Amino acid sequence: MTMTWEELKARCEACEDCALYRTRQRNVFGVGNEKATLLFVGEAPGADEDLSGIPFVGKAGQLFDQFLSAVDIDRDQVYIANILKCRPPRNRDPEPSEQEACFAHLREQIRLIKPKLIVCLGRIAAMRLIREDYRITKEHGSWVKKGEFEITAVYHPSALLRDVEKREAMLADMTVIAKKWKSLAQELP
Ligand code: URA
């Protein structure tokens, strides 16, 4: 699959590759700078995202925005997408078969964006993009090099809503992410 942005968006809009198309309101493709050097990847749309078609706009998304602002990252400068483009009913974990069906879309987005840094938001994205047995509690904030990308994972914003104690670690991880990302901009000619 080698597609343009327009072809890929149209493909996702019309996608029936797994059963989630039956229950979705909207396909949640992704937002941001299509040439971003920093890509955030979440898990799957929730109820608010399913209605709006935009990732991370609900309660978890608003908390995520606060962390972006805290480290001086503008949402418009980065790209934000999810492992799944359609909402799993009742926000259950994505099934492996759904992740498999949808992954080709994220792969194409990554090919088009060509980010330098990829940040997994939560364990589902980390297990898909870093390692199947990734342990978010132990490993969040550590970086791995995969091909042309440097990848890390941080706590999922929903986990930070449930457990306020994790927010300090999130701020520390986001501070490193912002620093790495800003130093990339200085490398450009
Ligand atoms: N949680 C996610 O993982 N992604 C969203 O877009 C919203 C909530």
PDB file of C-alpha atoms and ligand atoms in Angstrom:
ATOM      1  CA  MET A   1       0.000   0.000   0.000  1.00  0.00           C
ATOM      2  CA  THR A   2       1.549   3.320  -1.081  1.00  0.00           C
ATOM      3  CA  MET A   3      -0.940   6.149  -0.893  1.00  0.00           C
ATOM      4  CA  THR A   4      -1.281   9.901  -0.844  1.00  0.00           C
ATOM      5  CA  TRP A   5      -2.854  11.601   2.198  1.00  0.00           C
ATOM      6  CA  GLU A   6      -6.112  12.019   0.282  1.00  0.00           C
ATOM      7  CA  GLU A   7      -6.222   8.346  -0.739  1.00  0.00           C
ATOM      8  CA  LEU A   8      -5.412   7.186   2.762  1.00  0.00           C
ATOM      9  CA  LYS A   9      -8.067   9.432   4.354  1.00  0.00           C
ATOM     10  CA  ALA A  10     -10.655   8.229   1.856  1.00  0.00           C
ATOM     11  CA  ARG A  11      -9.680   4.620   2.524  1.00  0.00           C
ATOM     12  CA  CYS A  12     -10.091   5.061   6.280  1.00  0.00           C
ATOM     13  CA  GLU A  13     -13.445   6.826   5.845  1.00  0.00           C
ATOM     14  CA  ALA A  14     -14.748   3.880   3.846  1.00  0.00           C
ATOM     15  CA  CYS A  15     -12.939   1.155   5.822  1.00  0.00           C
ATOM     16  CA  GLU A  16     -14.830  -2.031   6.663  1.00  0.00           C
ATOM     17  CA  ASP A  17     -11.749  -4.141   7.453  1.00  0.00           C
ATOM     18  CA  CYS A  18     -13.001  -5.037  10.940  1.00  0.00           C
ATOM     19  CA  ALA A  19     -16.395  -5.046  12.640  1.00  0.00           C
ATOM     20  CA  LEU A  20     -15.898  -1.653  14.341  1.00  0.00           C
ATOM     21  CA  TYR A  21     -17.190   0.182  11.285  1.00  0.00           C
ATOM     22  CA  ARG A  22     -20.660  -1.051  12.244  1.00  0.00           C
ATOM     23  CA  THR A  23     -20.702   0.825  15.555  1.00  0.00           C
ATOM     24  CA  ARG A  24     -18.572   3.898  14.781  1.00  0.00           C
ATOM     25  CA  GLN A  25     -20.071   7.368  14.327  1.00  0.00           C
ATOM     26  CA  ARG A  26     -16.908   8.796  12.818  1.00  0.00           C
ATOM     27  CA  ASN A  27     -13.575   7.543  11.650  1.00  0.00           C
ATOM     28  CA  VAL A  28     -10.891   9.238  13.765  1.00  0.00           C
ATOM     29  CA  PHE A  29      -8.057   9.551  11.294  1.00  0.00           C
ATOM     30  CA  GLY A  30      -5.542  11.773  13.099  1.00  0.00           C
ATOM     31  CA  VAL A  31      -4.694  15.476  13.390  1.00  0.00           C
ATOM     32  CA  GLY A  32      -1.767  17.826  13.271  1.00  0.00           C
ATOM     33  CA  ASN A  33       1.202  18.746  11.192  1.00  0.00           C
ATOM     34  CA  GLU A  34       1.569  16.244   8.353  1.00  0.00           C
ATOM     35  CA  LYS A  35       5.311  16.965   8.319  1.00  0.00           C
ATOM     36  CA  ALA A  36       5.775  16.730  12.079  1.00  0.00           C
ATOM     37  CA  THR A  37       9.019  15.339  13.457  1.00  0.00           C
ATOM     38  CA  LEU A  38       7.113  14.210  16.567  1.00  0.00           C
ATOM     39  CA  LEU A  39       4.235  11.727  16.405  1.00  0.00           C
ATOM     40  CA  PHE A  40       2.039  10.713  19.355  1.00  0.00           C
ATOM     41  CA  VAL A  41       0.151   7.428  19.043  1.00  0.00           C
ATOM     42  CA  GLY A  42      -2.737   6.625  21.380  1.00  0.00           C
ATOM     43  CA  GLU A  43      -4.921   3.556  21.643  1.00  0.00           C
ATOM     44  CA  ALA A  44      -8.346   4.129  20.111  1.00  0.00           C
ATOM     45  CA  PRO A  45     -11.041   6.798  19.994  1.00  0.00           C
ATOM     46  CA  GLY A  46     -13.394   7.173  22.957  1.00  0.00           C
ATOM     47  CA  ALA A  47     -16.954   8.513  22.919  1.00  0.00           C
ATOM     48  CA  ASP A  48     -16.005  12.185  22.414  1.00  0.00           C
ATOM     49  CA  GLU A  49     -13.552  11.359  19.636  1.00  0.00           C
ATOM     50  CA  ASP A  50     -16.105   9.084  17.949  1.00  0.00           C
ATOM     51  CA  LEU A  51     -18.526  12.032  17.834  1.00  0.00           C
ATOM     52  CA  SER A  52     -16.051  14.716  16.788  1.00  0.00           C
ATOM     53  CA  GLY A  53     -13.732  12.694  14.534  1.00  0.00           C
ATOM     54  CA  ILE A  54     -10.692  14.225  16.315  1.00  0.00           C
ATOM     55  CA  PRO A  55      -8.289  12.278  18.568  1.00  0.00           C
ATOM     56  CA  PHE A  56      -7.847  13.185  22.242  1.00  0.00           C
ATOM     57  CA  VAL A  57     -10.598  15.772  22.688  1.00  0.00           C
ATOM     58  CA  GLY A  58     -12.382  14.182  25.680  1.00  0.00           C
ATOM     59  CA  LYS A  59     -11.350  14.358  29.343  1.00  0.00           C
ATOM     60  CA  ALA A  60      -8.139  12.374  28.780  1.00  0.00           C
ATOM     61  CA  GLY A  61      -7.335  14.525  25.752  1.00  0.00           C
ATOM     62  CA  GLN A  62      -7.805  17.720  27.729  1.00  0.00           C
ATOM     63  CA  LEU A  63      -5.401  16.455  30.352  1.00  0.00           C
ATOM     64  CA  PHE A  64      -2.953  15.494  27.599  1.00  0.00           C
ATOM     65  CA  ASP A  65      -3.227  19.062  26.224  1.00  0.00           C
ATOM     66  CA  GLN A  66      -2.231  20.390  29.640  1.00  0.00           C
ATOM     67  CA  PHE A  67       0.936  18.281  29.541  1.00  0.00           C
ATOM     68  CA  LEU A  68       1.695  19.490  26.013  1.00  0.00           C
ATOM     69  CA  SER A  69       1.330  23.106  27.164  1.00  0.00           C
ATOM     70  CA  ALA A  70       3.393  22.471  30.287  1.00  0.00           C
ATOM     71  CA  VAL A  71       6.371  21.503  28.120  1.00  0.00           C
ATOM     72  CA  ASP A  72       5.626  24.151  25.502  1.00  0.00           C
ATOM     73  CA  ILE A  73       4.535  21.851  22.680  1.00  0.00           C
ATOM     74  CA  ASP A  74       1.796  23.170  20.431  1.00  0.00           C
ATOM     75  CA  ARG A  75      -0.738  20.542  19.264  1.00  0.00           C
ATOM     76  CA  ASP A  76      -0.529  21.996  15.729  1.00  0.00           C
ATOM     77  CA  GLN A  77       3.191  21.361  15.492  1.00  0.00           C
ATOM     78  CA  VAL A  78       2.985  17.611  16.124  1.00  0.00           C
ATOM     79  CA  TYR A  79       0.824  14.799  14.777  1.00  0.00           C
ATOM     80  CA  ILE A  80      -1.599  12.791  16.922  1.00  0.00           C
ATOM     81  CA  ALA A  81      -3.074   9.461  15.829  1.00  0.00           C
ATOM     82  CA  ASN A  82      -4.258   6.190  17.338  1.00  0.00           C
ATOM     83  CA  ILE A  83      -3.604   2.491  16.811  1.00  0.00           C
ATOM     84  CA  LEU A  84      -7.313   2.084  15.971  1.00  0.00           C
ATOM     85  CA  LYS A  85      -9.238   4.623  13.887  1.00  0.00           C
ATOM     86  CA  CYS A  86     -12.649   3.475  15.139  1.00  0.00           C
ATOM     87  CA  ARG A  87     -14.039   3.325  18.671  1.00  0.00           C
ATOM     88  CA  PRO A  88     -14.300  -0.079  20.344  1.00  0.00           C
ATOM     89  CA  PRO A  89     -17.728  -0.399  22.005  1.00  0.00           C
ATOM     90  CA  ARG A  90     -17.725   0.694  25.669  1.00  0.00           C
ATOM     91  CA  ASN A  91     -14.028   1.628  25.252  1.00  0.00           C
ATOM     92  CA  ARG A  92     -12.896  -1.979  25.685  1.00  0.00           C
ATOM     93  CA  ASP A  93      -9.273  -2.848  24.793  1.00  0.00           C
ATOM     94  CA  PRO A  94      -8.730  -3.232  21.049  1.00  0.00           C
ATOM     95  CA  GLU A  95      -8.784  -6.883  19.935  1.00  0.00           C
ATOM     96  CA  PRO A  96      -5.551  -8.152  18.331  1.00  0.00           C
ATOM     97  CA  SER A  97      -7.501  -8.775  15.103  1.00  0.00           C
ATOM     98  CA  GLU A  98      -8.728  -5.146  15.083  1.00  0.00           C
ATOM     99  CA  GLN A  99      -5.202  -3.861  15.662  1.00  0.00           C
ATOM    100  CA  GLU A 100      -3.954  -6.049  12.844  1.00  0.00           C
ATOM    101  CA  ALA A 101      -6.683  -4.841  10.491  1.00  0.00           C
ATOM    102  CA  CYS A 102      -6.052  -1.161  11.273  1.00  0.00           C
ATOM    103  CA  PHE A 103      -2.273  -1.134  11.528  1.00  0.00           C
ATOM    104  CA  ALA A 104      -1.737  -0.698   7.791  1.00  0.00           C
ATOM    105  CA  HIS A 105      -3.333   2.747   8.091  1.00  0.00           C
ATOM    106  CA  LEU A 106      -0.992   3.903  10.853  1.00  0.00           C
ATOM    107  CA  ARG A 107       1.967   2.457   8.960  1.00  0.00           C
ATOM    108  CA  GLU A 108       1.010   4.568   5.943  1.00  0.00           C
ATOM    109  CA  GLN A 109       0.595   7.663   8.112  1.00  0.00           C
ATOM    110  CA  ILE A 110       4.084   7.101   9.512  1.00  0.00           C
ATOM    111  CA  ARG A 111       5.455   6.649   5.986  1.00  0.00           C
ATOM    112  CA  LEU A 112       3.881   9.943   4.904  1.00  0.00           C
ATOM    113  CA  ILE A 113       4.794  11.956   8.011  1.00  0.00           C
ATOM    114  CA  LYS A 114       8.339  10.580   8.396  1.00  0.00           C
ATOM    115  CA  PRO A 115       8.591  11.554  12.086  1.00  0.00           C
ATOM    116  CA  LYS A 116      11.905  11.309  13.892  1.00  0.00           C
ATOM    117  CA  LEU A 117      10.374  10.695  17.319  1.00  0.00           C
ATOM    118  CA  ILE A 118       7.368   8.487  18.105  1.00  0.00           C
ATOM    119  CA  VAL A 119       5.711   8.606  21.517  1.00  0.00           C
ATOM    120  CA  CYS A 120       3.306   5.833  22.460  1.00  0.00           C
ATOM    121  CA  LEU A 121       0.511   7.035  24.731  1.00  0.00           C
ATOM    122  CA  GLY A 122      -0.100   4.021  26.945  1.00  0.00           C
ATOM    123  CA  ARG A 123       0.590   0.331  26.950  1.00  0.00           C
ATOM    124  CA  ILE A 124      -1.544  -0.710  23.954  1.00  0.00           C
ATOM    125  CA  ALA A 125       0.436   1.515  21.575  1.00  0.00           C
ATOM    126  CA  ALA A 126       3.718   0.543  23.249  1.00  0.00           C
ATOM    127  CA  MET A 127       2.937  -3.169  22.913  1.00  0.00           C
ATOM    128  CA  ARG A 128       2.183  -2.673  19.230  1.00  0.00           C
ATOM    129  CA  LEU A 129       5.030  -0.279  18.349  1.00  0.00           C
ATOM    130  CA  ILE A 130       7.833  -1.197  20.751  1.00  0.00           C
ATOM    131  CA  ARG A 131       7.517  -4.751  22.105  1.00  0.00           C
ATOM    132  CA  GLU A 132       4.686  -7.170  22.713  1.00  0.00           C
ATOM    133  CA  ASP A 133       5.698  -7.616  26.360  1.00  0.00           C
ATOM    134  CA  TYR A 134       6.291  -3.906  27.046  1.00  0.00           C
ATOM    135  CA  ARG A 135       5.754  -2.979  30.722  1.00  0.00           C
ATOM    136  CA  ILE A 136       4.636   0.637  30.865  1.00  0.00           C
ATOM    137  CA  THR A 137       5.111   1.010  34.636  1.00  0.00           C
ATOM    138  CA  LYS A 138       8.729  -0.104  34.488  1.00  0.00           C
ATOM    139  CA  GLU A 139       9.760   1.156  31.083  1.00  0.00           C
ATOM    140  CA  HIS A 140       7.923   4.439  30.421  1.00  0.00           C
ATOM    141  CA  GLY A 141      10.300   7.198  29.369  1.00  0.00           C
ATOM    142  CA  SER A 142      13.034   4.879  28.073  1.00  0.00           C
ATOM    143  CA  TRP A 143      13.928   5.255  24.397  1.00  0.00           C
ATOM    144  CA  VAL A 144      14.555   2.604  21.738  1.00  0.00           C
ATOM    145  CA  LYS A 145      15.863   3.093  18.228  1.00  0.00           C
ATOM    146  CA  LYS A 146      13.817   1.302  15.567  1.00  0.00           C
ATOM    147  CA  GLY A 147      14.944   1.888  11.998  1.00  0.00           C
ATOM    148  CA  GLU A 148      14.844   5.631  11.409  1.00  0.00           C
ATOM    149  CA  PHE A 149      12.772   6.332  14.509  1.00  0.00           C
ATOM    150  CA  GLU A 150      13.426   6.855  18.166  1.00  0.00           C
ATOM    151  CA  ILE A 151      10.471   5.564  20.148  1.00  0.00           C
ATOM    152  CA  THR A 152       9.353   5.919  23.743  1.00  0.00           C
ATOM    153  CA  ALA A 153       6.155   5.416  25.710  1.00  0.00           C
ATOM    154  CA  VAL A 154       4.465   7.418  28.438  1.00  0.00           C
ATOM    155  CA  TYR A 155       1.424   6.722  30.600  1.00  0.00           C
ATOM    156  CA  HIS A 156      -1.897   6.935  28.824  1.00  0.00           C
ATOM    157  CA  PRO A 157      -3.695  10.183  29.767  1.00  0.00           C
ATOM    158  CA  SER A 158      -6.675   8.108  31.008  1.00  0.00           C
ATOM    159  CA  ALA A 159      -4.355   6.403  33.500  1.00  0.00           C
ATOM    160  CA  LEU A 160      -3.344   9.876  34.715  1.00  0.00           C
ATOM    161  CA  LEU A 161      -6.992  10.756  35.264  1.00  0.00           C
ATOM    162  CA  ARG A 162      -7.411   7.671  37.453  1.00  0.00           C
ATOM    163  CA  ASP A 163      -4.074   7.895  39.241  1.00  0.00           C
ATOM    164  CA  VAL A 164      -2.889  11.402  40.037  1.00  0.00           C
ATOM    165  CA  GLU A 165       0.398  10.061  41.428  1.00  0.00           C
ATOM    166  CA  LYS A 166       1.514   9.094  37.924  1.00  0.00           C
ATOM    167  CA  ARG A 167       1.398  12.727  36.754  1.00  0.00           C
ATOM    168  CA  GLU A 168       4.827  13.600  38.105  1.00  0.00           C
ATOM    169  CA  ALA A 169       6.415  10.837  36.027  1.00  0.00           C
ATOM    170  CA  MET A 170       4.425  11.995  32.983  1.00  0.00           C
ATOM    171  CA  LEU A 171       5.742  15.528  33.364  1.00  0.00           C
ATOM    172  CA  ALA A 172       9.310  14.242  33.638  1.00  0.00           C
ATOM    173  CA  ASP A 173       8.894  12.071  30.512  1.00  0.00           C
ATOM    174  CA  MET A 174       7.225  14.879  28.556  1.00  0.00           C
ATOM    175  CA  THR A 175      10.012  17.275  29.530  1.00  0.00           C
ATOM    176  CA  VAL A 176      12.596  14.928  27.980  1.00  0.00           C
ATOM    177  CA  ILE A 177      10.421  14.445  24.883  1.00  0.00           C
ATOM    178  CA  ALA A 178      10.092  18.220  24.382  1.00  0.00           C
ATOM    179  CA  LYS A 179      13.816  18.733  24.856  1.00  0.00           C
ATOM    180  CA  LYS A 180      14.699  16.021  22.325  1.00  0.00           C
ATOM    181  CA  TRP A 181      12.169  17.375  19.860  1.00  0.00           C
ATOM    182  CA  LYS A 182      13.357  20.979  20.185  1.00  0.00           C
ATOM    183  CA  SER A 183      16.978  19.924  19.736  1.00  0.00           C
ATOM    184  CA  LEU A 184      15.968  18.253  16.423  1.00  0.00           C
ATOM    185  CA  ALA A 185      14.729  21.604  15.115  1.00  0.00           C
ATOM    186  CA  GLN A 186      18.142  23.093  15.851  1.00  0.00           C
ATOM    187  CA  GLU A 187      19.823  20.379  13.785  1.00  0.00           C
ATOM    188  CA  LEU A 188      17.952  21.490  10.658  1.00  0.00           C
ATOM    189  CA  PRO A 189      19.980  23.588   8.207  1.00  0.00           C
TER     190      PRO A 189
HETATM  191  N1  URA B   1      -7.820   7.643  24.135  1.00  0.00           N
HETATM  192  C1  URA B   1      -7.019   7.316  23.104  1.00  0.00           C
HETATM  193  O1  URA B   1      -6.185   6.429  23.199  1.00  0.00           O
HETATM  194  N2  URA B   1      -7.172   7.992  21.977  1.00  0.00           N
HETATM  195  C2  URA B   1      -8.041   8.978  21.820  1.00  0.00           C
HETATM  196  O2  URA B   1      -8.101   9.557  20.736  1.00  0.00           O
HETATM  197  C3  URA B   1      -8.853   9.319  22.921  1.00  0.00           C
HETATM  198  C4  URA B   1      -8.735   8.640  24.070  1.00  0.00           C
END
